[in-house]
PDB file of C-alpha atoms and ligand atoms in Angstrom:
ATOM      1  CA  MET A  17      81.663 114.661 126.211  1.00 93.00           C
ATOM      2  CA  ARG A  18      80.638 117.806 126.861  1.00 96.00           C
ATOM      3  CA  LEU A  19      81.682 118.946 130.150  1.00 97.00           C
ATOM      4  CA  ASP A  20      77.826 121.196 130.861  1.00 96.00           C
ATOM      5  CA  ARG A  21      76.512 116.792 130.062  1.00 96.00           C
ATOM      6  CA  PHE A  22      79.442 115.787 132.533  1.00 97.00           C
ATOM      7  CA  ILE A  23      78.285 117.523 135.597  1.00 96.00           C
ATOM      8  CA  SER A  24      74.720 116.782 134.912  1.00 96.00           C
ATOM      9  CA  ASN A  25      75.243 113.442 134.393  1.00 96.00           C
ATOM     10  CA  LEU A  26      76.796 113.123 138.224  1.00 95.00           C
ATOM     11  CA  ALA A  27      74.007 111.542 139.995  1.00 94.00           C
ATOM     12  CA  ARG A  28      74.145 114.655 142.814  1.00 94.00           C
ATOM     13  CA  PHE A  29      73.679 117.216 139.877  1.00 94.00           C
ATOM     14  CA  ASN A  30      70.728 117.608 137.973  1.00 95.00           C
ATOM     15  CA  ARG A  31      71.521 120.457 134.211  1.00 95.00           C
ATOM     16  CA  GLN A  32      70.145 123.294 136.821  1.00 96.00           C
ATOM     17  CA  ASP A  33      73.355 123.079 138.733  1.00 95.00           C
ATOM     18  CA  ALA A  34      75.334 122.420 135.749  1.00 95.00           C
ATOM     19  CA  ARG A  35      74.765 125.165 135.306  1.00 95.00           C
ATOM     20  CA  GLN A  36      75.105 127.534 137.564  1.00 96.00           C
ATOM     21  CA  LEU A  37      78.677 125.047 138.840  1.00 96.00           C
ATOM     22  CA  LEU A  38      80.221 126.557 136.127  1.00 95.00           C
ATOM     23  CA  ALA A  39      78.323 130.407 136.190  1.00 96.00           C
ATOM     24  CA  SER A  40      80.189 130.835 139.643  1.00 96.00           C
ATOM     25  CA  GLY A  41      83.357 129.422 138.329  1.00 94.00           C
ATOM     26  CA  ARG A  42      83.711 126.385 140.762  1.00 95.00           C
ATOM     27  CA  LEU A  43      84.649 123.989 138.369  1.00 96.00           C
ATOM     28  CA  ARG A  44      88.685 123.652 136.504  1.00 96.00           C
ATOM     29  CA  VAL A  45      89.981 121.596 133.875  1.00 96.00           C
ATOM     30  CA  ASP A  46      93.466 120.420 134.222  1.00 95.00           C
ATOM     31  CA  GLY A  47      93.821 123.542 136.323  1.00 95.00           C
ATOM     32  CA  GLN A  48      92.384 126.158 134.707  1.00 95.00           C
ATOM     33  CA  THR A  49      89.443 127.659 135.819  1.00 96.00           C
ATOM     34  CA  VAL A  50      86.255 127.065 132.864  1.00 96.00           C
ATOM     35  CA  ALA A  51      82.823 128.400 133.200  1.00 95.00           C
ATOM     36  CA  ASP A  52      82.082 127.761 129.368  1.00 95.00           C
ATOM     37  CA  GLY A  53      79.743 124.369 129.170  1.00 95.00           C
ATOM     38  CA  CYS A  54      79.765 123.587 126.087  1.00 96.00           C
ATOM     39  CA  LEU A  55      84.486 122.227 126.294  1.00 96.00           C
ATOM     40  CA  GLN A  56      84.858 118.533 124.784  1.00 95.00           C
ATOM     41  CA  VAL A  57      86.313 116.789 128.437  1.00 96.00           C
ATOM     42  CA  ARG A  58      87.355 113.136 127.457  1.00 94.00           C
ATOM     43  CA  GLU A  59      88.920 110.723 130.810  1.00 93.00           C
ATOM     44  CA  PHE A  60      92.302 111.783 130.651  1.00 94.00           C
ATOM     45  CA  ASN A  61      91.582 115.605 132.602  1.00 96.00           C
ATOM     46  CA  ARG A  62      90.631 116.658 135.859  1.00 96.00           C
ATOM     47  CA  ILE A  63      88.726 117.894 136.645  1.00 97.00           C
ATOM     48  CA  GLU A  64      87.839 120.027 140.031  1.00 97.00           C
ATOM     49  CA  LEU A  65      84.548 121.134 141.639  1.00 96.00           C
ATOM     50  CA  ASP A  66      87.071 124.296 144.512  1.00 95.00           C
ATOM     51  CA  ASP A  67      89.053 121.293 146.560  1.00 94.00           C
ATOM     52  CA  GLU A  68      87.197 117.850 145.276  1.00 96.00           C
ATOM     53  CA  VAL A  69      88.067 115.390 142.310  1.00 96.00           C
ATOM     54  CA  LEU A  70      84.741 114.581 140.327  1.00 97.00           C
ATOM     55  CA  GLN A  71      88.163 112.656 138.002  1.00 94.00           C
ATOM     56  CA  ALA A  72      91.644 112.068 138.394  1.00 95.00           C
ATOM     57  CA  GLY A  73      92.371 111.545 134.585  1.00 94.00           C
ATOM     58  CA  LYS A  74      93.881 108.475 132.835  1.00 92.00           C
ATOM     59  CA  PRO A  75      97.794 109.190 131.593  1.00 92.00           C
ATOM     60  CA  ALA A  76      97.194 108.845 128.258  1.00 93.00           C
ATOM     61  CA  ARG A  77      99.640 105.987 127.220  1.00 96.00           C
ATOM     62  CA  PHE A  78     101.513 106.033 123.923  1.00 97.00           C
ATOM     63  CA  TYR A  79     104.444 102.977 122.494  1.00 97.00           C
ATOM     64  CA  LEU A  80     105.960 102.387 119.619  1.00 98.00           C
ATOM     65  CA  LEU A  81     106.733  98.220 119.312  1.00 98.00           C
ATOM     66  CA  HIS A  82     109.677  97.072 116.725  1.00 98.00           C
ATOM     67  CA  LYS A  83     107.108  94.011 115.648  1.00 98.00           C
ATOM     68  CA  PRO A  84     108.826  91.044 114.302  1.00 98.00           C
ATOM     69  CA  VAL A  85     107.773  88.585 112.221  1.00 98.00           C
ATOM     70  CA  GLY A  86     104.665  85.868 113.903  1.00 97.00           C
ATOM     71  CA  TYR A  87     103.281  88.318 116.626  1.00 98.00           C
ATOM     72  CA  VAL A  88      99.035  89.663 115.310  1.00 97.00           C
ATOM     73  CA  SER A  89      98.495  92.730 115.295  1.00 96.00           C
ATOM     74  CA  ALA A  90      95.466  91.798 117.599  1.00 92.00           C
ATOM     75  CA  THR A  91      94.770  92.149 121.027  1.00 86.00           C
ATOM     76  CA  LYS A  92      94.840  88.115 121.771  1.00 85.00           C
ATOM     77  CA  HIS A  93      94.871  85.124 118.822  1.00 90.00           C
ATOM     78  CA  PRO A  94      94.513  81.809 120.142  1.00 91.00           C
ATOM     79  CA  GLU A  95      97.248  80.689 117.575  1.00 94.00           C
ATOM     80  CA  HIS A  96      99.680  83.656 117.831  1.00 95.00           C
ATOM     81  CA  PRO A  97     101.372  85.450 120.117  1.00 96.00           C
ATOM     82  CA  SER A  98     100.417  89.242 120.397  1.00 96.00           C
ATOM     83  CA  VAL A  99     102.447  92.212 119.903  1.00 97.00           C
ATOM     84  CA  LEU A 100     100.208  93.396 123.408  1.00 96.00           C
ATOM     85  CA  ASP A 101     102.649  90.209 124.993  1.00 96.00           C
ATOM     86  CA  LEU A 102     105.769  91.969 124.054  1.00 97.00           C
ATOM     87  CA  LEU A 103     104.738  95.144 125.771  1.00 95.00           C
ATOM     88  CA  ASP A 104     106.296  95.463 129.320  1.00 92.00           C
ATOM     89  CA  VAL A 105     103.266  98.049 131.191  1.00 93.00           C
ATOM     90  CA  PRO A 106     100.488  97.992 134.002  1.00 88.00           C
ATOM     91  CA  ASP A 107      96.885  97.754 133.115  1.00 88.00           C
ATOM     92  CA  LYS A 108      98.164  96.013 129.153  1.00 90.00           C
ATOM     93  CA  HIS A 109      93.776  95.941 128.818  1.00 91.00           C
ATOM     94  CA  ASP A 110      93.488  99.825 128.072  1.00 93.00           C
ATOM     95  CA  LEU A 111      95.166  99.556 125.242  1.00 96.00           C
ATOM     96  CA  HIS A 112      94.435  99.578 121.503  1.00 96.00           C
ATOM     97  CA  LEU A 113      97.020  99.159 118.405  1.00 96.00           C
ATOM     98  CA  ALA A 114      96.432 102.160 116.017  1.00 95.00           C
ATOM     99  CA  GLY A 115      96.791 100.198 113.211  1.00 94.00           C
ATOM    100  CA  ARG A 116      97.493  97.015 112.120  1.00 96.00           C
ATOM    101  CA  LEU A 117     100.309  94.621 110.249  1.00 98.00           C
ATOM    102  CA  ASP A 118     100.531  91.194 108.396  1.00 97.00           C
ATOM    103  CA  LEU A 119     101.265  88.160 110.394  1.00 97.00           C
ATOM    104  CA  ASN A 120     104.637  88.111 108.839  1.00 98.00           C
ATOM    105  CA  THR A 121     105.451  91.582 108.261  1.00 98.00           C
ATOM    106  CA  SER A 122     108.120  93.450 110.650  1.00 98.00           C
ATOM    107  CA  GLY A 123     107.890  97.105 111.759  1.00 98.00           C
ATOM    108  CA  LEU A 124     106.730  99.991 112.951  1.00 98.00           C
ATOM    109  CA  LEU A 125     103.076  99.500 115.087  1.00 98.00           C
ATOM    110  CA  LEU A 126     102.264 102.316 117.666  1.00 97.00           C
ATOM    111  CA  ILE A 127      99.620 100.752 120.555  1.00 97.00           C
ATOM    112  CA  THR A 128      98.041 103.241 122.775  1.00 97.00           C
ATOM    113  CA  ASN A 129      94.909 104.166 125.756  1.00 96.00           C
ATOM    114  CA  ASP A 130      94.177 106.822 123.291  1.00 95.00           C
ATOM    115  CA  GLY A 131      90.891 106.127 120.895  1.00 94.00           C
ATOM    116  CA  HIS A 132      90.591 109.437 119.793  1.00 92.00           C
ATOM    117  CA  TRP A 133      93.912 109.628 118.899  1.00 94.00           C
ATOM    118  CA  SER A 134      94.205 106.298 117.026  1.00 94.00           C
ATOM    119  CA  ARG A 135      91.245 106.713 114.838  1.00 92.00           C
ATOM    120  CA  GLN A 136      92.862 110.615 113.589  1.00 90.00           C
ATOM    121  CA  LEU A 137      95.969 108.002 112.880  1.00 91.00           C
ATOM    122  CA  THR A 138      93.778 105.755 111.267  1.00 87.00           C
ATOM    123  CA  LEU A 139      91.856 106.976 109.567  1.00 83.00           C
ATOM    124  CA  PRO A 140      91.169 106.924 105.432  1.00 73.00           C
ATOM    125  CA  GLY A 141      91.330 110.495 105.079  1.00 78.00           C
ATOM    126  CA  SER A 142      94.728 110.923 108.033  1.00 82.00           C
ATOM    127  CA  ARG A 143      97.089 111.002 104.099  1.00 88.00           C
ATOM    128  CA  LEU A 144     100.128 109.798 107.252  1.00 93.00           C
ATOM    129  CA  PRO A 145     102.640 108.331 105.105  1.00 95.00           C
ATOM    130  CA  LYS A 146     103.447 104.845 106.055  1.00 97.00           C
ATOM    131  CA  VAL A 147     106.474 103.604 104.237  1.00 98.00           C
ATOM    132  CA  TYR A 148     108.149 100.302 103.932  1.00 98.00           C
ATOM    133  CA  ARG A 149     110.410  98.482 102.864  1.00 98.00           C
ATOM    134  CA  VAL A 150     109.622  95.488 100.299  1.00 98.00           C
ATOM    135  CA  GLN A 151     111.000  92.639  99.379  1.00 98.00           C
ATOM    136  CA  THR A 152     109.553  90.104  95.933  1.00 98.00           C
ATOM    137  CA  ALA A 153     109.282  86.992  93.938  1.00 98.00           C
ATOM    138  CA  GLN A 154     109.975  88.591  90.869  1.00 98.00           C
ATOM    139  CA  PRO A 155     111.875  91.051  89.705  1.00 98.00           C
ATOM    140  CA  ILE A 156     110.661  95.276  90.371  1.00 98.00           C
ATOM    141  CA  SER A 157     109.966  97.187  87.327  1.00 98.00           C
ATOM    142  CA  ALA A 158     109.777 100.272  85.576  1.00 97.00           C
ATOM    143  CA  GLU A 159     106.373  99.908  85.187  1.00 98.00           C
ATOM    144  CA  TYR A 160     105.017  99.568  88.835  1.00 98.00           C
ATOM    145  CA  VAL A 161     106.204 103.345  89.754  1.00 98.00           C
ATOM    146  CA  GLU A 162     103.398 104.876  87.454  1.00 98.00           C
ATOM    147  CA  VAL A 163     101.024 101.997  88.018  1.00 98.00           C
ATOM    148  CA  PHE A 164     101.306 103.116  91.894  1.00 98.00           C
ATOM    149  CA  ALA A 165     101.511 107.227  91.286  1.00 98.00           C
ATOM    150  CA  ARG A 166      98.218 107.203  89.000  1.00 98.00           C
ATOM    151  CA  GLY A 167      96.476 104.468  91.479  1.00 97.00           C
ATOM    152  CA  LEU A 168      95.761 101.021  91.292  1.00 97.00           C
ATOM    153  CA  TYR A 169      91.928 100.290  90.695  1.00 97.00           C
ATOM    154  CA  PHE A 170      90.283  97.298  94.239  1.00 96.00           C
ATOM    155  CA  ALA A 171      86.852  96.283  92.610  1.00 95.00           C
ATOM    156  CA  TYR A 172      86.567  95.374  96.006  1.00 94.00           C
ATOM    157  CA  GLU A 173      86.131  98.744  97.919  1.00 93.00           C
ATOM    158  CA  ASP A 174      85.382 100.367  94.760  1.00 96.00           C
ATOM    159  CA  LEU A 175      88.313 103.236  95.124  1.00 95.00           C
ATOM    160  CA  THR A 176      90.759 104.429  93.755  1.00 97.00           C
ATOM    161  CA  THR A 177      94.516 104.155  96.197  1.00 96.00           C
ATOM    162  CA  LEU A 178      96.279 107.021  96.491  1.00 96.00           C
ATOM    163  CA  PRO A 179      99.093 108.484  94.556  1.00 97.00           C
ATOM    164  CA  ALA A 180     101.949 106.192  95.595  1.00 98.00           C
ATOM    165  CA  GLU A 181     106.021 106.509  95.904  1.00 98.00           C
ATOM    166  CA  LEU A 182     107.234 103.520  94.408  1.00 98.00           C
ATOM    167  CA  GLN A 183     111.240 103.351  94.932  1.00 98.00           C
ATOM    168  CA  ILE A 184     113.068  99.847  93.498  1.00 98.00           C
ATOM    169  CA  LEU A 185     116.473  99.197  95.163  1.00 98.00           C
ATOM    170  CA  GLY A 186     117.139  96.567  93.658  1.00 98.00           C
ATOM    171  CA  PRO A 187     115.945  93.537  91.284  1.00 98.00           C
ATOM    172  CA  ARG A 188     113.384  92.360  93.795  1.00 98.00           C
ATOM    173  CA  GLU A 189     113.929  95.209  96.553  1.00 98.00           C
ATOM    174  CA  ALA A 190     111.834  98.075  96.477  1.00 98.00           C
ATOM    175  CA  ARG A 191     110.661 100.914  99.450  1.00 98.00           C
ATOM    176  CA  LEU A 192     107.087 102.121  99.474  1.00 98.00           C
ATOM    177  CA  THR A 193     105.032 104.930 101.092  1.00 98.00           C
ATOM    178  CA  LEU A 194     101.246 104.347 101.068  1.00 97.00           C
ATOM    179  CA  HIS A 195      99.630 107.809 102.456  1.00 95.00           C
ATOM    180  CA  GLU A 196      96.412 105.701 103.315  1.00 94.00           C
ATOM    181  CA  GLY A 197      96.201 102.400 104.997  1.00 91.00           C
ATOM    182  CA  ARG A 198      93.387  99.735 102.466  1.00 93.00           C
ATOM    183  CA  TYR A 199      93.523  95.732 104.240  1.00 93.00           C
ATOM    184  CA  HIS A 200      96.680  93.816 102.879  1.00 96.00           C
ATOM    185  CA  GLN A 201      97.516  97.084 100.330  1.00 97.00           C
ATOM    186  CA  VAL A 202     100.824  96.627  99.999  1.00 98.00           C
ATOM    187  CA  LYS A 203     100.222  92.992  99.000  1.00 98.00           C
ATOM    188  CA  ARG A 204      97.140  92.697  96.516  1.00 98.00           C
ATOM    189  CA  MET A 205      99.050  96.757  94.741  1.00 98.00           C
ATOM    190  CA  PHE A 206     102.446  93.844  93.961  1.00 98.00           C
ATOM    191  CA  GLY A 207      99.259  91.299  93.318  1.00 98.00           C
ATOM    192  CA  HIS A 208      98.425  93.761  90.338  1.00 97.00           C
ATOM    193  CA  PHE A 209     101.911  92.609  88.621  1.00 98.00           C
ATOM    194  CA  ARG A 210     101.312  88.305  89.890  1.00 98.00           C
ATOM    195  CA  ASN A 211     104.059  89.523  91.797  1.00 98.00           C
ATOM    196  CA  GLN A 212     104.824  88.049  95.137  1.00 98.00           C
ATOM    197  CA  VAL A 213     105.421  89.498  98.520  1.00 98.00           C
ATOM    198  CA  LEU A 214     107.972  87.050  99.801  1.00 98.00           C
ATOM    199  CA  GLY A 215     109.282  90.579 102.528  1.00 98.00           C
ATOM    200  CA  LEU A 216     107.029  93.398 104.435  1.00 98.00           C
ATOM    201  CA  HIS A 217     108.600  95.551 106.870  1.00 98.00           C
ATOM    202  CA  ARG A 218     107.573  99.036 107.809  1.00 98.00           C
ATOM    203  CA  GLU A 219     110.102 101.273 108.075  1.00 98.00           C
ATOM    204  CA  SER A 220     108.229 104.407 109.389  1.00 97.00           C
ATOM    205  CA  ILE A 221     104.640 106.475 109.805  1.00 96.00           C
ATOM    206  CA  GLY A 222     105.516 110.120 109.802  1.00 94.00           C
ATOM    207  CA  ALA A 223     108.061 111.043 111.449  1.00 94.00           C
ATOM    208  CA  LEU A 224     108.369 108.575 113.481  1.00 96.00           C
ATOM    209  CA  HIS A 225     110.905 105.724 112.501  1.00 97.00           C
ATOM    210  CA  LEU A 226     112.092 102.383 114.037  1.00 96.00           C
ATOM    211  CA  GLY A 227     115.779 103.678 115.002  1.00 92.00           C
ATOM    212  CA  GLU A 228     118.428 102.052 116.190  1.00 94.00           C
ATOM    213  CA  LEU A 229     115.156  99.939 118.605  1.00 97.00           C
ATOM    214  CA  PRO A 230     115.776  96.442 117.798  1.00 98.00           C
ATOM    215  CA  SER A 231     112.953  93.602 116.770  1.00 98.00           C
ATOM    216  CA  GLY A 232     110.372  92.810 119.915  1.00 98.00           C
ATOM    217  CA  ALA A 233     111.458  95.996 121.473  1.00 98.00           C
ATOM    218  CA  TRP A 234     109.584  99.644 122.408  1.00 98.00           C
ATOM    219  CA  ARG A 235     109.444 102.575 123.366  1.00 97.00           C
ATOM    220  CA  ALA A 236     107.266 104.807 124.687  1.00 97.00           C
ATOM    221  CA  LEU A 237     106.818 108.491 122.641  1.00 97.00           C
ATOM    222  CA  THR A 238     107.142 111.522 123.432  1.00 96.00           C
ATOM    223  CA  VAL A 239     104.653 113.911 124.188  1.00 94.00           C
ATOM    224  CA  GLN A 240     106.520 116.110 120.789  1.00 95.00           C
ATOM    225  CA  GLU A 241     106.445 112.694 119.106  1.00 96.00           C
ATOM    226  CA  VAL A 242     102.241 112.792 119.906  1.00 95.00           C
ATOM    227  CA  ARG A 243     101.253 116.149 118.690  1.00 91.00           C
ATOM    228  CA  GLN A 244     103.196 115.977 115.671  1.00 89.00           C
ATOM    229  CA  LEU A 245     101.252 113.236 114.249  1.00 88.00           C
ATOM    230  CA  GLN A 246      97.935 115.001 115.093  1.00 81.00           C
ATOM    231  CA  PRO A 247      96.574 116.562 112.137  1.00 72.00           C
ATOM    232  CA  GLY A 248      97.889 119.524 111.028  1.00 68.00           C
ATOM    233  CA  ASN A 249     100.786 119.419 113.753  1.00 71.00           C
ATOM    234  CA  ARG A 250     102.635 116.871 110.815  1.00 63.00           C
ATOM    235  CA  THR A 251     105.914 117.849 109.499  1.00 60.00           C
ATOM    236  CA  VAL A 252     107.308 115.175 107.617  1.00 53.00           C
ATOM    237  CA  PRO A 253     111.882 115.105 106.847  1.00 47.00           C
TER     238      PRO A 253
HETATM  239  N1  LIG B  26     100.179  95.746 103.551  1.00 58.06           N
HETATM  240  C1  LIG B  26      99.963  94.603 103.441  1.00 58.06           C
HETATM  241  O1  LIG B  26     100.336  93.911 102.353  1.00 58.06           O
HETATM  242  N2  LIG B  26     100.201  93.730 104.586  1.00 58.06           N
HETATM  243  C2  LIG B  26     100.954  95.144 105.976  1.00 58.06           C
HETATM  244  O2  LIG B  26     100.854  94.386 107.277  1.00 58.06           O
HETATM  245  C3  LIG B  26     100.859  96.456 104.883  1.00 58.06           C
HETATM  246  C4  LIG B  26     100.222  96.423 104.346  1.00 58.06           C
END
């Protein structure tokens, strides 16, 4: 919300007080004096008036997890363990998943308490490349490469998928790069050829790779990694 709104929402100040406080140069956001009431502030910002802390600002948290098969991409589930069960951190109730993987899919999953960050990553227009390794029941032919590059029509959503790159690695194995995340997208794309996906693993999102992180393990993202995934800062090797 805007800083002037944040101030006038406090019980002791009205909108005129907010304007005066801003003009007086007594307000600081993350240590910087701010006079512009339009500045957007969030729960992660520290907001001070003189020596008084109006909002302490909670830490933003970002994790990368290697999801094993058999864990659900939901905060809780009646039958299966949740990916959050693997995370050994405080205040788990505050966390949510930035994207999902199916129960029988393994690989890279992002978890955060920053809704703005996760929305930027998961919006259909985000175009962040996601790389999957796929094992199938039937052989994969060169025709798949062309069809996936052209895009497939998904009747349910009434859309054509964005061009995707398929690299055939073996008779029944391939690496697929998507630039969007539609529901069960990989399985539906192979389903077009009536070829069942038997194994699916997400290797990377943007410049982030699982690396040597074992299945079930997690790590915090660095500040640089968090920034790098945001639109405008992306470099994908
Ligand atoms: N596509 C799928 O079909 N499943 C996943 O888990 C991810 C992408």
